[in-house]
């Protein structure tokens, strides 16, 4: 199975399944001398772990306690591979026994069978959201590298269940339910979640990621554009179905005179490009939005087939979030940080 490593110079390789003994990863390429501890990584993992979604959260409980196995000595990185491990503690594989030979709508069950001829039906195996633990841990390591360079990444929910936020207060998002960018919309989101949960259904939403302090010059002009790699990184998160950079889809509805970010001696007048021009960072804030689909495991009966191709009616049991938000927010932030860390090192290779 390929596709388990992300990055060119700053690389993250992940391993583990939802119902296996542990998940973990290895970060290779991190420069030496970066302050790093388990506590730093744990802070980010605590924002992703089960139970953080309030009324929208799964009943599965995991401490998600990280153990650093290598690559750190006396509180700083050594320049060698950084290994880490997070043990699974609250698996209930029996919840999935009834779907052993049934394809759940919206899941990767059918496609895993098509590719490998078998699948780990316990929570989806490698296609489970549980795998993102390793991404968040890797992103936390990237965050320390970026922070030392004055680059900071924030993420917040800007839409849930079709209800958009009006404000963009990223500074207070981590202290709000759903990691909301707007405190005034939280009550409406909570009402929406209660209603949908009572109906046995699920919700999607939109997460915005912003990076400040990014120097001009990161990215390549052709195949390794910074915006292309950011889109690739975010689309690699299972629930993401669409990514926008800057104005995104709205740019297609504008005139060139409306969409261009004009430049003055003091700098850019606007940021419709999302901080990236020609695939290269402009020095402005990087602005990216990821559109997250509803959780496919719903309590409503659905039509599907089994491995023999026979029609089946299925009601997915188990313990599931009503929405991937807010737990996906730190995952998307991590993927953006991993991307930026990689491009920082690629730029250093040019001696800049």
mmCIF file of C-alpha atoms in Angstrom:
data_model
loop_
_atom_site.group_PDB
_atom_site.id
_atom_site.type_symbol
_atom_site.label_atom_id
_atom_site.label_comp_id
_atom_site.label_asym_id
_atom_site.label_seq_id
_atom_site.Cartn_x
_atom_site.Cartn_y
_atom_site.Cartn_z
ATOM 1 C CA UNK A 1 0.000 0.000 0.000
ATOM 2 C CA UNK A 2 1.599 3.254 -1.143
ATOM 3 C CA UNK A 3 0.559 6.808 -0.340
ATOM 4 C CA UNK A 4 1.424 6.755 3.365
ATOM 5 C CA UNK A 5 4.055 9.501 3.174
ATOM 6 C CA UNK A 6 3.411 13.231 2.747
ATOM 7 C CA UNK A 7 6.020 15.826 1.817
ATOM 8 C CA UNK A 8 9.292 16.105 -0.083
ATOM 9 C CA UNK A 9 11.906 17.320 2.417
ATOM 10 C CA UNK A 10 9.773 17.613 5.554
ATOM 11 C CA UNK A 11 8.114 14.197 5.398
ATOM 12 C CA UNK A 12 5.416 12.567 7.502
ATOM 13 C CA UNK A 13 4.779 8.827 7.249
ATOM 14 C CA UNK A 14 1.783 7.480 9.178
ATOM 15 C CA UNK A 15 0.754 3.971 10.238
ATOM 16 C CA UNK A 16 -2.032 2.222 12.125
ATOM 17 C CA UNK A 17 -5.749 1.489 11.887
ATOM 18 C CA UNK A 18 -8.840 2.617 13.749
ATOM 19 C CA UNK A 19 -9.216 -0.635 15.710
ATOM 20 C CA UNK A 20 -5.597 -1.762 15.850
ATOM 21 C CA UNK A 21 -3.394 -1.448 18.946
ATOM 22 C CA UNK A 22 -2.036 1.994 18.021
ATOM 23 C CA UNK A 23 -1.555 4.708 15.425
ATOM 24 C CA UNK A 24 1.613 6.665 14.922
ATOM 25 C CA UNK A 25 4.113 8.122 12.545
ATOM 26 C CA UNK A 26 7.611 9.251 11.674
ATOM 27 C CA UNK A 27 8.617 12.793 10.739
ATOM 28 C CA UNK A 28 11.807 12.858 8.694
ATOM 29 C CA UNK A 29 13.652 15.980 7.594
ATOM 30 C CA UNK A 30 12.975 18.187 10.603
ATOM 31 C CA UNK A 31 16.096 20.320 11.211
ATOM 32 C CA UNK A 32 18.007 19.936 14.472
ATOM 33 C CA UNK A 33 17.708 22.320 17.387
ATOM 34 C CA UNK A 34 13.932 22.899 17.278
ATOM 35 C CA UNK A 35 12.429 22.836 20.804
ATOM 36 C CA UNK A 36 9.969 19.925 21.024
ATOM 37 C CA UNK A 37 8.229 17.941 23.764
ATOM 38 C CA UNK A 38 5.340 15.526 24.140
ATOM 39 C CA UNK A 39 3.380 18.326 25.846
ATOM 40 C CA UNK A 40 3.606 20.508 22.724
ATOM 41 C CA UNK A 41 2.214 17.725 20.543
ATOM 42 C CA UNK A 42 -0.390 16.785 23.154
ATOM 43 C CA UNK A 43 -1.884 20.281 23.068
ATOM 44 C CA UNK A 44 -2.804 19.832 19.412
ATOM 45 C CA UNK A 45 -3.950 16.228 19.858
ATOM 46 C CA UNK A 46 -6.313 17.246 22.669
ATOM 47 C CA UNK A 47 -8.145 19.495 20.215
ATOM 48 C CA UNK A 48 -8.769 16.564 17.866
ATOM 49 C CA UNK A 49 -9.446 13.706 20.280
ATOM 50 C CA UNK A 50 -12.895 12.057 20.634
ATOM 51 C CA UNK A 51 -15.329 13.925 22.833
ATOM 52 C CA UNK A 52 -14.265 17.402 21.691
ATOM 53 C CA UNK A 53 -17.323 17.955 19.524
ATOM 54 C CA UNK A 54 -19.804 18.685 22.320
ATOM 55 C CA UNK A 55 -23.315 17.685 21.329
ATOM 56 C CA UNK A 56 -21.994 16.599 17.923
ATOM 57 C CA UNK A 57 -19.339 14.265 19.348
ATOM 58 C CA UNK A 58 -18.819 10.514 19.258
ATOM 59 C CA UNK A 59 -19.161 8.524 22.486
ATOM 60 C CA UNK A 60 -15.760 6.899 21.863
ATOM 61 C CA UNK A 61 -13.254 8.037 24.482
ATOM 62 C CA UNK A 62 -9.519 8.102 23.808
ATOM 63 C CA UNK A 63 -6.787 9.842 25.793
ATOM 64 C CA UNK A 64 -4.703 10.152 22.635
ATOM 65 C CA UNK A 65 -1.591 10.341 24.809
ATOM 66 C CA UNK A 66 1.456 10.692 22.576
ATOM 67 C CA UNK A 67 4.839 9.066 23.202
ATOM 68 C CA UNK A 68 7.955 10.385 21.486
ATOM 69 C CA UNK A 69 10.138 7.450 20.517
ATOM 70 C CA UNK A 70 13.087 9.075 18.767
ATOM 71 C CA UNK A 71 14.541 12.210 17.245
ATOM 72 C CA UNK A 72 14.457 14.391 20.377
ATOM 73 C CA UNK A 73 17.239 14.810 22.942
ATOM 74 C CA UNK A 74 17.297 17.201 25.906
ATOM 75 C CA UNK A 75 14.191 18.959 24.641
ATOM 76 C CA UNK A 76 15.256 19.696 21.060
ATOM 77 C CA UNK A 77 15.120 17.858 17.747
ATOM 78 C CA UNK A 78 18.300 16.064 16.718
ATOM 79 C CA UNK A 79 17.791 16.120 12.943
ATOM 80 C CA UNK A 80 17.097 12.382 12.892
ATOM 81 C CA UNK A 81 13.660 10.797 12.286
ATOM 82 C CA UNK A 82 11.111 11.710 14.958
ATOM 83 C CA UNK A 83 9.006 8.667 15.828
ATOM 84 C CA UNK A 84 5.795 8.923 17.848
ATOM 85 C CA UNK A 85 3.050 6.548 18.997
ATOM 86 C CA UNK A 86 -0.538 6.957 20.234
ATOM 87 C CA UNK A 87 -2.223 3.847 21.617
ATOM 88 C CA UNK A 88 -5.863 3.018 20.889
ATOM 89 C CA UNK A 89 -7.781 2.340 24.100
ATOM 90 C CA UNK A 90 -11.536 2.377 23.452
ATOM 91 C CA UNK A 91 -12.092 0.155 20.419
ATOM 92 C CA UNK A 92 -15.407 -1.676 20.213
ATOM 93 C CA UNK A 93 -14.937 -3.791 17.133
ATOM 94 C CA UNK A 94 -18.125 -5.753 17.852
ATOM 95 C CA UNK A 95 -20.070 -2.662 16.756
ATOM 96 C CA UNK A 96 -18.986 -3.421 13.191
ATOM 97 C CA UNK A 97 -19.622 -7.173 12.998
ATOM 98 C CA UNK A 98 -22.939 -6.747 11.200
ATOM 99 C CA UNK A 99 -21.345 -4.795 8.333
ATOM 100 C CA UNK A 100 -18.503 -7.250 7.781
ATOM 101 C CA UNK A 101 -19.832 -8.188 4.360
ATOM 102 C CA UNK A 102 -21.910 -5.067 3.647
ATOM 103 C CA UNK A 103 -20.832 -1.887 1.883
ATOM 104 C CA UNK A 104 -21.743 1.228 3.873
ATOM 105 C CA UNK A 105 -22.947 4.105 1.648
ATOM 106 C CA UNK A 106 -20.539 7.045 1.652
ATOM 107 C CA UNK A 107 -17.649 4.972 3.030
ATOM 108 C CA UNK A 108 -14.596 3.433 1.357
ATOM 109 C CA UNK A 109 -15.813 -0.153 1.907
ATOM 110 C CA UNK A 110 -16.577 -0.911 -1.731
ATOM 111 C CA UNK A 111 -13.460 0.802 -3.088
ATOM 112 C CA UNK A 112 -11.139 -0.915 -0.583
ATOM 113 C CA UNK A 113 -12.508 -4.271 -1.727
ATOM 114 C CA UNK A 114 -12.045 -3.249 -5.351
ATOM 115 C CA UNK A 115 -8.411 -2.268 -4.737
ATOM 116 C CA UNK A 116 -7.170 -4.878 -2.257
ATOM 117 C CA UNK A 117 -9.694 -7.696 -2.441
ATOM 118 C CA UNK A 118 -10.256 -7.374 1.314
ATOM 119 C CA UNK A 119 -10.828 -4.675 3.930
ATOM 120 C CA UNK A 120 -10.622 -4.009 7.636
ATOM 121 C CA UNK A 121 -14.307 -3.499 8.352
ATOM 122 C CA UNK A 122 -13.690 -2.369 11.957
ATOM 123 C CA UNK A 123 -14.241 1.346 11.642
ATOM 124 C CA UNK A 124 -12.772 1.567 8.168
ATOM 125 C CA UNK A 125 -9.163 0.654 8.955
ATOM 126 C CA UNK A 126 -6.785 3.093 7.251
ATOM 127 C CA UNK A 127 -9.652 5.101 5.767
ATOM 128 C CA UNK A 128 -10.950 5.908 9.258
ATOM 129 C CA UNK A 129 -10.702 9.406 10.671
ATOM 130 C CA UNK A 130 -8.650 7.816 13.452
ATOM 131 C CA UNK A 131 -5.641 7.931 11.120
ATOM 132 C CA UNK A 132 -5.644 11.735 11.360
ATOM 133 C CA UNK A 133 -4.182 11.506 14.883
ATOM 134 C CA UNK A 134 -0.808 11.025 13.207
ATOM 135 C CA UNK A 135 -1.326 14.027 10.946
ATOM 136 C CA UNK A 136 -2.051 16.285 13.896
ATOM 137 C CA UNK A 137 1.053 15.053 15.715
ATOM 138 C CA UNK A 138 3.169 15.640 12.620
ATOM 139 C CA UNK A 139 1.613 19.052 12.143
ATOM 140 C CA UNK A 140 2.481 19.977 15.725
ATOM 141 C CA UNK A 141 6.146 19.296 14.940
ATOM 142 C CA UNK A 142 5.889 21.407 11.774
ATOM 143 C CA UNK A 143 4.282 24.167 13.850
ATOM 144 C CA UNK A 144 7.404 24.442 16.023
ATOM 145 C CA UNK A 145 9.602 24.836 12.956
ATOM 146 C CA UNK A 146 7.280 27.450 11.437
ATOM 147 C CA UNK A 147 6.862 29.359 14.688
ATOM 148 C CA UNK A 148 10.610 29.812 14.977
ATOM 149 C CA UNK A 149 10.425 31.569 11.590
ATOM 150 C CA UNK A 150 7.498 33.804 12.534
ATOM 151 C CA UNK A 151 4.954 31.813 10.506
ATOM 152 C CA UNK A 152 1.682 31.097 12.323
ATOM 153 C CA UNK A 153 -1.328 29.084 11.159
ATOM 154 C CA UNK A 154 -4.862 29.337 12.543
ATOM 155 C CA UNK A 155 -8.055 27.511 11.579
ATOM 156 C CA UNK A 156 -11.711 28.019 12.433
ATOM 157 C CA UNK A 157 -15.160 26.858 11.369
ATOM 158 C CA UNK A 158 -16.913 29.410 9.157
ATOM 159 C CA UNK A 159 -20.008 27.402 8.220
ATOM 160 C CA UNK A 160 -21.913 24.466 9.734
ATOM 161 C CA UNK A 161 -24.980 22.740 8.370
ATOM 162 C CA UNK A 162 -25.497 25.455 5.767
ATOM 163 C CA UNK A 163 -25.416 28.289 8.332
ATOM 164 C CA UNK A 164 -22.464 30.644 7.674
ATOM 165 C CA UNK A 165 -20.527 32.659 10.221
ATOM 166 C CA UNK A 166 -20.453 36.407 9.687
ATOM 167 C CA UNK A 167 -17.313 37.327 11.624
ATOM 168 C CA UNK A 168 -13.754 36.028 11.261
ATOM 169 C CA UNK A 169 -12.344 36.111 14.785
ATOM 170 C CA UNK A 170 -9.671 33.429 14.595
ATOM 171 C CA UNK A 171 -8.032 34.459 17.836
ATOM 172 C CA UNK A 172 -10.992 33.348 19.932
ATOM 173 C CA UNK A 173 -11.979 30.305 17.888
ATOM 174 C CA UNK A 174 -10.198 27.716 20.033
ATOM 175 C CA UNK A 175 -12.221 28.700 23.099
ATOM 176 C CA UNK A 176 -15.604 28.438 21.355
ATOM 177 C CA UNK A 177 -17.824 25.436 20.580
ATOM 178 C CA UNK A 178 -17.175 24.065 17.082
ATOM 179 C CA UNK A 179 -13.995 26.226 16.982
ATOM 180 C CA UNK A 180 -16.273 28.860 15.549
ATOM 181 C CA UNK A 181 -14.885 32.017 13.964
ATOM 182 C CA UNK A 182 -18.025 33.866 15.126
ATOM 183 C CA UNK A 183 -19.413 33.661 18.658
ATOM 184 C CA UNK A 184 -22.816 34.945 17.524
ATOM 185 C CA UNK A 185 -23.571 31.932 15.290
ATOM 186 C CA UNK A 186 -22.809 29.211 17.867
ATOM 187 C CA UNK A 187 -26.380 29.038 19.248
ATOM 188 C CA UNK A 188 -27.814 28.561 15.753
ATOM 189 C CA UNK A 189 -25.296 25.818 15.038
ATOM 190 C CA UNK A 190 -26.146 24.029 18.280
ATOM 191 C CA UNK A 191 -29.855 24.133 17.411
ATOM 192 C CA UNK A 192 -29.099 22.760 13.952
ATOM 193 C CA UNK A 193 -27.023 19.897 15.384
ATOM 194 C CA UNK A 194 -29.738 18.945 17.909
ATOM 195 C CA UNK A 195 -32.379 18.824 15.199
ATOM 196 C CA UNK A 196 -30.298 16.764 12.779
ATOM 197 C CA UNK A 197 -29.118 14.409 15.544
ATOM 198 C CA UNK A 198 -32.738 13.760 16.584
ATOM 199 C CA UNK A 199 -33.491 12.833 12.973
ATOM 200 C CA UNK A 200 -30.620 10.320 12.895
ATOM 201 C CA UNK A 201 -28.700 12.327 10.307
ATOM 202 C CA UNK A 202 -25.382 14.194 10.016
ATOM 203 C CA UNK A 203 -23.985 17.549 8.890
ATOM 204 C CA UNK A 204 -21.117 19.050 6.906
ATOM 205 C CA UNK A 205 -19.411 22.408 7.123
ATOM 206 C CA UNK A 206 -16.612 24.723 6.007
ATOM 207 C CA UNK A 207 -13.254 25.352 7.698
ATOM 208 C CA UNK A 208 -11.020 28.305 6.892
ATOM 209 C CA UNK A 209 -7.259 28.167 7.409
ATOM 210 C CA UNK A 210 -5.104 31.291 7.578
ATOM 211 C CA UNK A 211 -1.323 31.520 7.668
ATOM 212 C CA UNK A 212 0.379 34.762 8.656
ATOM 213 C CA UNK A 213 4.038 35.715 8.427
ATOM 214 C CA UNK A 214 4.580 33.617 5.298
ATOM 215 C CA UNK A 215 7.440 35.160 3.318
ATOM 216 C CA UNK A 216 7.135 35.863 -0.380
ATOM 217 C CA UNK A 217 8.728 33.292 -2.649
ATOM 218 C CA UNK A 218 7.494 29.912 -1.382
ATOM 219 C CA UNK A 219 6.273 27.586 -4.117
ATOM 220 C CA UNK A 220 7.176 26.660 -7.670
ATOM 221 C CA UNK A 221 5.690 28.182 -10.828
ATOM 222 C CA UNK A 222 4.582 25.005 -12.607
ATOM 223 C CA UNK A 223 3.709 21.638 -11.032
ATOM 224 C CA UNK A 224 4.608 22.382 -7.420
ATOM 225 C CA UNK A 225 2.560 25.521 -6.973
ATOM 226 C CA UNK A 226 1.999 26.359 -3.309
ATOM 227 C CA UNK A 227 -1.774 26.573 -3.782
ATOM 228 C CA UNK A 228 -1.812 23.258 -5.667
ATOM 229 C CA UNK A 229 0.087 21.516 -2.866
ATOM 230 C CA UNK A 230 -2.167 23.058 -0.205
ATOM 231 C CA UNK A 231 -5.231 21.837 -2.092
ATOM 232 C CA UNK A 232 -3.628 18.393 -2.404
ATOM 233 C CA UNK A 233 -2.880 18.341 1.322
ATOM 234 C CA UNK A 234 -6.396 19.289 2.378
ATOM 235 C CA UNK A 235 -8.121 17.064 -0.176
ATOM 236 C CA UNK A 236 -6.108 14.201 1.285
ATOM 237 C CA UNK A 237 -8.234 14.444 4.431
ATOM 238 C CA UNK A 238 -11.040 11.927 3.974
ATOM 239 C CA UNK A 239 -14.090 14.136 4.534
ATOM 240 C CA UNK A 240 -12.948 17.073 2.372
ATOM 241 C CA UNK A 241 -14.669 17.366 -1.001
ATOM 242 C CA UNK A 242 -13.701 20.865 -2.137
ATOM 243 C CA UNK A 243 -10.903 23.384 -1.492
ATOM 244 C CA UNK A 244 -10.847 27.113 -2.228
ATOM 245 C CA UNK A 245 -7.881 29.479 -2.256
ATOM 246 C CA UNK A 246 -8.634 33.142 -1.535
ATOM 247 C CA UNK A 247 -11.813 34.194 -3.321
ATOM 248 C CA UNK A 248 -12.180 30.652 -4.614
ATOM 249 C CA UNK A 249 -15.321 29.956 -6.626
ATOM 250 C CA UNK A 250 -16.415 33.587 -6.334
ATOM 251 C CA UNK A 251 -13.495 34.572 -8.581
ATOM 252 C CA UNK A 252 -15.230 32.883 -11.508
ATOM 253 C CA UNK A 253 -18.143 35.331 -11.174
ATOM 254 C CA UNK A 254 -16.038 38.498 -11.112
ATOM 255 C CA UNK A 255 -14.497 40.786 -13.699
ATOM 256 C CA UNK A 256 -10.737 40.897 -13.846
ATOM 257 C CA UNK A 257 -10.870 44.469 -12.605
ATOM 258 C CA UNK A 258 -12.790 43.261 -9.551
ATOM 259 C CA UNK A 259 -10.683 40.215 -8.800
ATOM 260 C CA UNK A 260 -7.160 41.584 -9.299
ATOM 261 C CA UNK A 261 -5.337 42.554 -6.120
ATOM 262 C CA UNK A 262 -3.991 45.964 -7.026
ATOM 263 C CA UNK A 263 -0.621 46.988 -5.634
ATOM 264 C CA UNK A 264 0.475 50.295 -4.092
ATOM 265 C CA UNK A 265 3.805 51.400 -2.599
ATOM 266 C CA UNK A 266 2.278 50.393 0.763
ATOM 267 C CA UNK A 267 1.355 46.921 -0.461
ATOM 268 C CA UNK A 268 -1.666 45.042 -1.819
ATOM 269 C CA UNK A 269 -5.094 46.696 -1.709
ATOM 270 C CA UNK A 270 -6.959 43.357 -1.341
ATOM 271 C CA UNK A 271 -6.256 39.625 -1.053
ATOM 272 C CA UNK A 272 -8.572 37.840 -3.461
ATOM 273 C CA UNK A 273 -5.639 35.620 -4.497
ATOM 274 C CA UNK A 274 -5.364 34.238 -0.981
ATOM 275 C CA UNK A 275 -1.703 35.181 -0.659
ATOM 276 C CA UNK A 276 -0.513 33.166 -3.673
ATOM 277 C CA UNK A 277 0.250 34.450 -7.181
ATOM 278 C CA UNK A 278 1.499 32.167 -9.954
ATOM 279 C CA UNK A 279 1.821 29.354 -7.430
ATOM 280 C CA UNK A 280 4.247 31.406 -5.290
ATOM 281 C CA UNK A 281 3.504 33.099 -1.968
ATOM 282 C CA UNK A 282 3.147 36.887 -2.236
ATOM 283 C CA UNK A 283 3.887 37.737 1.399
ATOM 284 C CA UNK A 284 0.224 38.287 2.187
ATOM 285 C CA UNK A 285 -1.795 36.037 4.485
ATOM 286 C CA UNK A 286 -2.480 32.599 3.001
ATOM 287 C CA UNK A 287 -6.259 32.011 3.029
ATOM 288 C CA UNK A 288 -7.695 28.556 2.273
ATOM 289 C CA UNK A 289 -11.136 27.007 2.842
ATOM 290 C CA UNK A 290 -11.975 23.314 3.009
ATOM 291 C CA UNK A 291 -15.523 22.043 2.458
ATOM 292 C CA UNK A 292 -16.310 19.034 4.634
ATOM 293 C CA UNK A 293 -18.986 16.470 3.748
ATOM 294 C CA UNK A 294 -21.474 15.071 6.304
ATOM 295 C CA UNK A 295 -20.356 12.043 8.313
ATOM 296 C CA UNK A 296 -21.532 9.043 6.205
ATOM 297 C CA UNK A 297 -22.425 6.867 9.223
ATOM 298 C CA UNK A 298 -26.045 7.763 9.897
ATOM 299 C CA UNK A 299 -28.779 6.208 12.012
ATOM 300 C CA UNK A 300 -31.287 6.230 9.146
ATOM 301 C CA UNK A 301 -31.888 3.075 7.143
ATOM 302 C CA UNK A 302 -30.151 3.110 3.766
ATOM 303 C CA UNK A 303 -30.109 0.990 0.648
ATOM 304 C CA UNK A 304 -26.891 -0.820 -0.296
ATOM 305 C CA UNK A 305 -25.473 -4.193 -1.350
ATOM 306 C CA UNK A 306 -23.304 -6.894 0.220
ATOM 307 C CA UNK A 307 -20.134 -8.450 -1.212
ATOM 308 C CA UNK A 308 -22.265 -10.874 -3.216
ATOM 309 C CA UNK A 309 -24.071 -7.968 -4.891
ATOM 310 C CA UNK A 310 -27.359 -8.660 -3.108
ATOM 311 C CA UNK A 311 -29.629 -5.796 -2.047
ATOM 312 C CA UNK A 312 -29.447 -4.965 1.668
ATOM 313 C CA UNK A 313 -31.115 -2.424 3.944
ATOM 314 C CA UNK A 314 -28.616 -1.035 6.448
ATOM 315 C CA UNK A 315 -28.744 1.070 9.593
ATOM 316 C CA UNK A 316 -25.160 1.901 10.606
ATOM 317 C CA UNK A 317 -24.612 1.459 14.343
ATOM 318 C CA UNK A 318 -21.535 2.224 16.401
ATOM 319 C CA UNK A 319 -20.363 5.508 17.906
ATOM 320 C CA UNK A 320 -19.974 8.387 15.494
ATOM 321 C CA UNK A 321 -19.781 12.171 15.397
ATOM 322 C CA UNK A 322 -22.771 14.047 13.987
ATOM 323 C CA UNK A 323 -20.317 16.256 12.138
ATOM 324 C CA UNK A 324 -16.568 16.051 11.439
ATOM 325 C CA UNK A 325 -16.439 19.605 12.744
ATOM 326 C CA UNK A 326 -14.837 20.643 15.085
ATOM 327 C CA UNK A 327 -12.449 17.672 15.307
ATOM 328 C CA UNK A 328 -11.367 18.067 11.694
ATOM 329 C CA UNK A 329 -10.279 21.679 12.296
ATOM 330 C CA UNK A 330 -6.899 20.801 13.885
ATOM 331 C CA UNK A 331 -6.393 18.133 11.197
ATOM 332 C CA UNK A 332 -6.753 20.675 8.391
ATOM 333 C CA UNK A 333 -4.528 23.113 10.242
ATOM 334 C CA UNK A 334 -1.914 20.360 10.573
ATOM 335 C CA UNK A 335 -1.950 19.589 6.854
ATOM 336 C CA UNK A 336 -1.441 23.270 6.026
ATOM 337 C CA UNK A 337 1.486 23.433 8.455
ATOM 338 C CA UNK A 338 3.084 20.302 7.031
ATOM 339 C CA UNK A 339 2.835 21.823 3.552
ATOM 340 C CA UNK A 340 4.352 25.149 4.593
ATOM 341 C CA UNK A 341 7.169 23.456 6.519
ATOM 342 C CA UNK A 342 8.022 21.437 3.420
ATOM 343 C CA UNK A 343 8.108 24.528 1.210
ATOM 344 C CA UNK A 344 10.237 26.419 3.720
ATOM 345 C CA UNK A 345 12.863 23.679 3.512
ATOM 346 C CA UNK A 346 12.578 23.544 -0.275
ATOM 347 C CA UNK A 347 13.238 27.294 -0.406
ATOM 348 C CA UNK A 348 16.232 26.924 1.914
ATOM 349 C CA UNK A 349 17.658 24.466 -0.586
ATOM 350 C CA UNK A 350 17.883 27.399 -2.997
ATOM 351 C CA UNK A 351 19.870 29.296 -0.384
ATOM 352 C CA UNK A 352 17.098 31.818 0.298
#
